[in-house]
Tab-separated table of C-alpha atoms in Angstrom:
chain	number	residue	atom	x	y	z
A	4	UNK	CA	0.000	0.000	0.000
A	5	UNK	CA	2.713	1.977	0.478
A	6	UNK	CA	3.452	2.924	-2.892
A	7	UNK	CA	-0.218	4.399	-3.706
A	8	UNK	CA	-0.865	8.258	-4.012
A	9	UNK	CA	-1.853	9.723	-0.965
A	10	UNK	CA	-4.775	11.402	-2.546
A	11	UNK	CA	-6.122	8.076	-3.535
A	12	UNK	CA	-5.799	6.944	0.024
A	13	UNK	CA	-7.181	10.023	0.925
A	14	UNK	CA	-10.177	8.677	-0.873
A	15	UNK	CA	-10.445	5.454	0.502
A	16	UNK	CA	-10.638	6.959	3.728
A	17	UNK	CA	-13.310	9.076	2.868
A	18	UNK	CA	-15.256	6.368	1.258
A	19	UNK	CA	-14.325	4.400	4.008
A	20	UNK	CA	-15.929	6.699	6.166
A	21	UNK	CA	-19.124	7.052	3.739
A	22	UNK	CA	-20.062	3.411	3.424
A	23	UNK	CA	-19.796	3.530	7.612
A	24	UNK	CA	-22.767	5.757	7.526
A	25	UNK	CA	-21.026	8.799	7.422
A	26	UNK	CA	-19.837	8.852	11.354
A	27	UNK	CA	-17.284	7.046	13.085
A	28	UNK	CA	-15.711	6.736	16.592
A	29	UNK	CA	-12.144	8.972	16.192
A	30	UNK	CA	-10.460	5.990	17.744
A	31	UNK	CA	-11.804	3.349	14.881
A	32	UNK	CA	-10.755	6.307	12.134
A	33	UNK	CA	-7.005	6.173	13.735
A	34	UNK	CA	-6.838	2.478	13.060
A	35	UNK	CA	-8.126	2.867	9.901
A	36	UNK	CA	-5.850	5.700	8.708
A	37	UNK	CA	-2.891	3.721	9.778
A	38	UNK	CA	-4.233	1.023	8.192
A	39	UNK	CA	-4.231	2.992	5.123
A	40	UNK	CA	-0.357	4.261	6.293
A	41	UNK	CA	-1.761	7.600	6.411
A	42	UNK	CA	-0.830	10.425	9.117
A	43	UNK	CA	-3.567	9.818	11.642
A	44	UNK	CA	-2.733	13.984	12.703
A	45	UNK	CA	-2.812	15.775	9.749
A	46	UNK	CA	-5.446	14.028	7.306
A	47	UNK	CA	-9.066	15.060	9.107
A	48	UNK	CA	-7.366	18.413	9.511
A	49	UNK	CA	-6.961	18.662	5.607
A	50	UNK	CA	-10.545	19.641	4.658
A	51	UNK	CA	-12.117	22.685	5.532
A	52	UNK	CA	-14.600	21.942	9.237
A	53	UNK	CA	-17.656	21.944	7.024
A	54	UNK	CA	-16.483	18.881	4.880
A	55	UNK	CA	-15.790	16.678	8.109
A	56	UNK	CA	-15.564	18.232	11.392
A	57	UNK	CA	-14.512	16.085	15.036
A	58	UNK	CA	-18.084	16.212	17.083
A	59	UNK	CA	-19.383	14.267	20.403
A	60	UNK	CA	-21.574	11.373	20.846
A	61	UNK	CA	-22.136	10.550	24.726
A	62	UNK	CA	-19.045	11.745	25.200
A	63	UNK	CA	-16.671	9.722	22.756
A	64	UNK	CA	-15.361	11.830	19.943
A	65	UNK	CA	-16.593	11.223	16.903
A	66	UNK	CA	-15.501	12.024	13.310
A	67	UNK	CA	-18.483	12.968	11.176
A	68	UNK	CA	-18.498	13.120	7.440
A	69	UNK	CA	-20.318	16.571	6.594
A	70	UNK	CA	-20.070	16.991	2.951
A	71	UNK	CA	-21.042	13.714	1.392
A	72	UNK	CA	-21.256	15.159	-2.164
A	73	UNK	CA	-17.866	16.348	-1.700
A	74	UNK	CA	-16.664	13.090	-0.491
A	75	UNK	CA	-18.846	11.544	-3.411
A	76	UNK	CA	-16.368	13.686	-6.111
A	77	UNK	CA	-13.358	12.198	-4.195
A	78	UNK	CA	-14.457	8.492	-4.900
A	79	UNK	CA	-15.288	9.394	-8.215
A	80	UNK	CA	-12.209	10.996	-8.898
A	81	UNK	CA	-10.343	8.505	-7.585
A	82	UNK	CA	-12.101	5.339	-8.949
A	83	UNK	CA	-12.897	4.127	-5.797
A	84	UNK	CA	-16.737	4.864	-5.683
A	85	UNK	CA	-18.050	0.978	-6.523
A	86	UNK	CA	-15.776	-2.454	-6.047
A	87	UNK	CA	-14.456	-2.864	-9.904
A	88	UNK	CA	-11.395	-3.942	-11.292
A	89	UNK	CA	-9.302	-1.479	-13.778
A	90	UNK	CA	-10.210	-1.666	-16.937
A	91	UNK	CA	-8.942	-0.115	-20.096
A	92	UNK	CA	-10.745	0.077	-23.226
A	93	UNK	CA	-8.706	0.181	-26.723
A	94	UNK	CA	-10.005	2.598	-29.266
A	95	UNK	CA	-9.518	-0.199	-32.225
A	96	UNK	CA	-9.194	-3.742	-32.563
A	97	UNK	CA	-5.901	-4.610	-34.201
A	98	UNK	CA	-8.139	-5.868	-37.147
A	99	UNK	CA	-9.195	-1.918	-37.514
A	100	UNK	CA	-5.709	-1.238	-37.020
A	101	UNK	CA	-4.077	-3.769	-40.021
B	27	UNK	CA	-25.784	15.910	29.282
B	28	UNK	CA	-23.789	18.350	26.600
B	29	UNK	CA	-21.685	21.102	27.089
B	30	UNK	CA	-22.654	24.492	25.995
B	31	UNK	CA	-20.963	25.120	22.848
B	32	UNK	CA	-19.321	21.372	21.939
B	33	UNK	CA	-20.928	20.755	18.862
B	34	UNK	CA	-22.631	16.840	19.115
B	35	UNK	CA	-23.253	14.503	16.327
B	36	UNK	CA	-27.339	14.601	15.102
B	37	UNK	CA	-29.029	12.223	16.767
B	38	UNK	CA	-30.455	10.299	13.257
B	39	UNK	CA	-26.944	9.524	13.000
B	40	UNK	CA	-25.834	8.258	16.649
B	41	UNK	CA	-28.807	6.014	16.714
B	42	UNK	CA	-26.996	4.060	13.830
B	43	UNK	CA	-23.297	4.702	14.841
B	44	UNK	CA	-21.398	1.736	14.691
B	45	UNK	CA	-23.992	-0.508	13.428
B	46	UNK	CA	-23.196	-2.007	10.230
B	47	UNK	CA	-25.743	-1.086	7.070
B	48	UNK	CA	-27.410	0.850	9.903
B	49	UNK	CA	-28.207	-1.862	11.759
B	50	UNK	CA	-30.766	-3.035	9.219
B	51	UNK	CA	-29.446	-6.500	9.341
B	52	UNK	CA	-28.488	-7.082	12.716
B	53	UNK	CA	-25.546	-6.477	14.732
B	54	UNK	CA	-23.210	-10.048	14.502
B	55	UNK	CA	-19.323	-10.378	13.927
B	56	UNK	CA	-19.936	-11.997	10.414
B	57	UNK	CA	-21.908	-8.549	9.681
B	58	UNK	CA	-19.037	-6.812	11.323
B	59	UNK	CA	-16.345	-8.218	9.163
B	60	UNK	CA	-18.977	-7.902	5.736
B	61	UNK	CA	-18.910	-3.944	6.374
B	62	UNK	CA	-15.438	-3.635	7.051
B	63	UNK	CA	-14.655	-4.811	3.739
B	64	UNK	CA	-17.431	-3.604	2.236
B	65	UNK	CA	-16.293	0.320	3.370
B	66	UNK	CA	-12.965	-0.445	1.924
B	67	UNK	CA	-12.638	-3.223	-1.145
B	68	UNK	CA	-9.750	-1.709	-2.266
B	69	UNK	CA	-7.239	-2.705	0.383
B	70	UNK	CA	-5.702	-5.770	2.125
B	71	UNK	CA	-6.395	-7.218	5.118
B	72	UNK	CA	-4.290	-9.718	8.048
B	73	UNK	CA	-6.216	-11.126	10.443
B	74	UNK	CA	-4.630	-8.718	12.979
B	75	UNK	CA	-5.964	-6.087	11.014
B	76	UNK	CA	-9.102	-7.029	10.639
B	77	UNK	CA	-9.114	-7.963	14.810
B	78	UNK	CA	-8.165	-4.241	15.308
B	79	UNK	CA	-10.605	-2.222	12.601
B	80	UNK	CA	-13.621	-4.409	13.933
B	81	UNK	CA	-12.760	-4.477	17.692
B	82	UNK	CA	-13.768	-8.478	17.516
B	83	UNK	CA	-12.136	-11.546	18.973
B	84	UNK	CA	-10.363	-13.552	16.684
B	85	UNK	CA	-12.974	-16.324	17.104
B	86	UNK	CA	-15.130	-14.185	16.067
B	87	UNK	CA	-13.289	-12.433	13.323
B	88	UNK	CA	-12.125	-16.193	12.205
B	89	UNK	CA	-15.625	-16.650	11.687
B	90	UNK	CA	-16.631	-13.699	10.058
B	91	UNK	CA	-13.928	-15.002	7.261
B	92	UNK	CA	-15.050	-18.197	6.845
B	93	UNK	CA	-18.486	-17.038	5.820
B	94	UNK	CA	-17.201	-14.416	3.423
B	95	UNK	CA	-15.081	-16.805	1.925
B	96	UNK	CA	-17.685	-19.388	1.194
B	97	UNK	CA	-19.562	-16.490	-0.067
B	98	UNK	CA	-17.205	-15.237	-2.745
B	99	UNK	CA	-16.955	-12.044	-0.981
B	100	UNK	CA	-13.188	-12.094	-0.089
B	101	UNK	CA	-10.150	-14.377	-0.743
B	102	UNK	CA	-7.327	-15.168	0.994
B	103	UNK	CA	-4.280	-13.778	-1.801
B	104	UNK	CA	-1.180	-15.291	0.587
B	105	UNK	CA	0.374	-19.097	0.044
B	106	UNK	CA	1.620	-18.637	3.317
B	107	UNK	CA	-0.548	-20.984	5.379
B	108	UNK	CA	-0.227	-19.333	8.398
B	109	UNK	CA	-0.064	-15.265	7.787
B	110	UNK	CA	-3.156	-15.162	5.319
B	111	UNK	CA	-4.134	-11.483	3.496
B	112	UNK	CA	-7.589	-11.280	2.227
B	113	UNK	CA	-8.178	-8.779	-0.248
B	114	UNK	CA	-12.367	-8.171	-1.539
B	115	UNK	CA	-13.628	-9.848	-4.372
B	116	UNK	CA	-13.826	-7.501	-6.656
B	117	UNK	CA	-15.913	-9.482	-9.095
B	118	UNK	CA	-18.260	-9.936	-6.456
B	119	UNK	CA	-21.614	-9.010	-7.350
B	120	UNK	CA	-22.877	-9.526	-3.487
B	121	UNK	CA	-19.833	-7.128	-3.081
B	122	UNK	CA	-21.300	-4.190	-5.247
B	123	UNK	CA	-24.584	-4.936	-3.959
B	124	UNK	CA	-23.908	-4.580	-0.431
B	125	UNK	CA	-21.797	-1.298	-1.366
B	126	UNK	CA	-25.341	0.248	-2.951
B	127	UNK	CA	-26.581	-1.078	0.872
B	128	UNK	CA	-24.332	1.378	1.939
B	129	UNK	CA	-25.348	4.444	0.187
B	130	UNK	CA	-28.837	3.481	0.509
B	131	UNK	CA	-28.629	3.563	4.214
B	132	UNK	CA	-26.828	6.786	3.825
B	133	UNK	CA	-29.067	8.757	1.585
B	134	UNK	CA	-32.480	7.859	3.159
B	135	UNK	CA	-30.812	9.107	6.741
B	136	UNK	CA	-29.318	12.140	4.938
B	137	UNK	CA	-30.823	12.797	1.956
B	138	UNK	CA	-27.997	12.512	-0.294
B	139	UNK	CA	-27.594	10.740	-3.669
B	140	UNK	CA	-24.858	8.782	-3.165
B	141	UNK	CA	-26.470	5.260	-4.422
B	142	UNK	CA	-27.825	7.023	-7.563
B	143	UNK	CA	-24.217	8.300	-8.279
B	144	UNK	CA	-22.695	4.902	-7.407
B	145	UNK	CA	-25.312	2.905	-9.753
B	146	UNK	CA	-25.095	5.492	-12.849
B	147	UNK	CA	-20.940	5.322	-12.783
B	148	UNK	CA	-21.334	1.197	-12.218
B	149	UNK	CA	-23.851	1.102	-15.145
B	150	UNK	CA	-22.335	3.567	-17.264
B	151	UNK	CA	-18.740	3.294	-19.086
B	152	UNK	CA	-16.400	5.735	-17.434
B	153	UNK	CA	-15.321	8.799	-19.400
B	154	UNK	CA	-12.599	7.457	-22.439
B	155	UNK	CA	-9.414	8.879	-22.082
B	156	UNK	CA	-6.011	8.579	-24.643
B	157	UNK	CA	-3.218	8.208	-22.598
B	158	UNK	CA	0.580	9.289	-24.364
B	159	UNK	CA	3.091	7.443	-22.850
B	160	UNK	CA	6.771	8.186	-23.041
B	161	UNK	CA	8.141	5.240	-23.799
B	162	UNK	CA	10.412	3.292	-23.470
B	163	UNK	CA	10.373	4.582	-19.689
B	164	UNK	CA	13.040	4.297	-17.329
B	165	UNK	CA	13.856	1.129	-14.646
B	166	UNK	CA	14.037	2.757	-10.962
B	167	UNK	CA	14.357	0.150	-8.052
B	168	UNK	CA	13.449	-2.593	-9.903
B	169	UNK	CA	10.258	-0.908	-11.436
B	170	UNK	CA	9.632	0.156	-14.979
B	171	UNK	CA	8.676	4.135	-14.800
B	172	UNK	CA	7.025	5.351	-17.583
B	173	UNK	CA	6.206	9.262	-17.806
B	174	UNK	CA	3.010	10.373	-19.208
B	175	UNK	CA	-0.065	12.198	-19.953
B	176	UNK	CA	-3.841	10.837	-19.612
B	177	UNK	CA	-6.099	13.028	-21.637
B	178	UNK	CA	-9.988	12.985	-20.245
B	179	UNK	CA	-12.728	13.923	-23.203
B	180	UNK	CA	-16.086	13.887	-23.639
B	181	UNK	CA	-17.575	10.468	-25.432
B	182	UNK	CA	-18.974	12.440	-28.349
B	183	UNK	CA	-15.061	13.956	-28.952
B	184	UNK	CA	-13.691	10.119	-28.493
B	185	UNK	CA	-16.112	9.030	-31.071
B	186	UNK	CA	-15.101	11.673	-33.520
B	187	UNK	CA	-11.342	11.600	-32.755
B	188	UNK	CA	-11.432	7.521	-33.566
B	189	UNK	CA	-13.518	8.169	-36.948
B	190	UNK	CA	-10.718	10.636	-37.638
B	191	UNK	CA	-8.025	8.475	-36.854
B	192	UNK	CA	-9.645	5.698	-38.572
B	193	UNK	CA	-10.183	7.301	-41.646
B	194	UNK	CA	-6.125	8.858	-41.559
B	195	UNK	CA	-5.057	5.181	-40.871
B	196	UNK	CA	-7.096	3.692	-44.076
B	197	UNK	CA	-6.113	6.474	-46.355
B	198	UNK	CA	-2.355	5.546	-45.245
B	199	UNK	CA	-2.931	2.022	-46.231
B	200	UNK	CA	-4.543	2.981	-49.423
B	201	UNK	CA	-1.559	5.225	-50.164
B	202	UNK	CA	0.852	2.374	-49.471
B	203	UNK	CA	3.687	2.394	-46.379
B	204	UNK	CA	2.339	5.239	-43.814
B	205	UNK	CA	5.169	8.196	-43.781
B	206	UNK	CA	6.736	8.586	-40.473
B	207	UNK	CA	6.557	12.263	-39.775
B	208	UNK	CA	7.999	14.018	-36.813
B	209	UNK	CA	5.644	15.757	-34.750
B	210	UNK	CA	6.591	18.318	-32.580
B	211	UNK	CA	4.287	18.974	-29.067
């Protein structure tokens, strides 16, 4: 994992976080950015409070995912939106091509 | 009780924090292990790991594989009896179904379209691209690097562009041997 592009894990986070329901414990999201071999300090702190913000639930802190559009254009951009492999598609067959 | 001023999560969303596909299914370690992977198909996963992101036992998270393996859901990618990885399925259609789950749960709770997003870029073919690749690239530590430049365009400017190439590459073969021309950026 270590050799993908941090704005793709970026995006796995979020989506991570989106296909939790949007919410998670902050504890569960540091085990999940280190999963991910991201900094578990600095990466909520990169978007702006009203994208996702730290909030309480009975007391436990809780990272909540504000923005979901936002985070939607993320997993889009990043091709991690739905479970697929990578696919490329060739303009012509090498018959068109002879 | 709140403090004055801490800002708290809504309560339509605690209600369902922590409880996978909002709890619609239940609450068990199988379920547990199913969302985990589910949230993120795109990764691998140790049994450690998988201990720690789901808080189970590993009885429980040993079970919670089992069942998605018999299911199709995940595989185990190591030959190494004893450290497996599991990685998603990723031809999984249970898979892509339960991600939907996801964003259905989401969007009915928030209001957002995530699901309709989802099942318009699964159905549709994604945006055709031409990428030009400086070849023949360069070996760095072990890997072949290859510099270039992926060019995004509408489907209606793909389909013209390949006519247009099409018909350049059949005129070429009418006129014989295609002349190599230099072309500068």
């Amino acid at each position: 994992m270590a050799d993908e592009d941090e704005n793709r894990l970026n995006a796995k986070f979020l989506g991570w976080l989106k296909r939790n329901g949007g919410a998670k414990h902050l504890t569960t999201c540091e085990k999940k950015l280190r999963h991910l071999g991201l900094e578990v300090d600095s990466t909520i702190g990169l978007w702006g409070q009203d994208k996702i913000t730290i909030v309480f639930s009975r007391g436990d802190k809780v990272v909540w995912l504000k923005d979901i559009e936002w985070a939607d254009e993320w997993a889009k951009m990043h091709d991690v939106e739905v479970p697929h492999h990578a696919q490329t598609q060739y303009m012509f067959t090498k018959e068109e091509l002879r | 009780m709140s403090s004055p001023g801490r800002k708290e999560l809504p309560k339509s969303i605690e209600v369902v924090l922590d409880k996978p596909f909002d709890g619609l299914l239940g609450d068990t370690a199988e379920l547990r292990v199913l969302q985990e992977i589910v949230a993120d198909p795109h990764s691998n996963y140790t049994h450690r790991e998988l201990m720690d992101l789901t808080g189970l036992s590993d009885p429980s998270v040993r079970r919670g594989i089992r069942v998605l393996i018999d299911h199709g859901i995940i595989r185990n990618m190591s030959s190494a009896r004893r450290s497996p990885l599991y990685r998603a399925n990723l031809d999984s259609k249970k898979l892509t179904a339960l991600t939907f789950l996801s964003y259905a749960s989401l969007d009915d709770r928030s209001g957002s379209a995530s699901m309709d997003d989802a099942v318009r870029h699964y159905c549709g073919r994604r945006d055709p691209y031409i990428d030009f690749l400086e070849l023949p690239g360069v070996k760095t530590e072990g890997k072949m690097m290859v510099d270039g430049v992926r060019v995004y365009m509408s489907r209606a400017t793909a389909k013209r562009l390949g006519e247009v190439l099409q018909e350049v590459l059949k005129k070429a073969s009418r006129d014989g041997r295609p002349k190599k021309r230099r072309v500068s950026p």
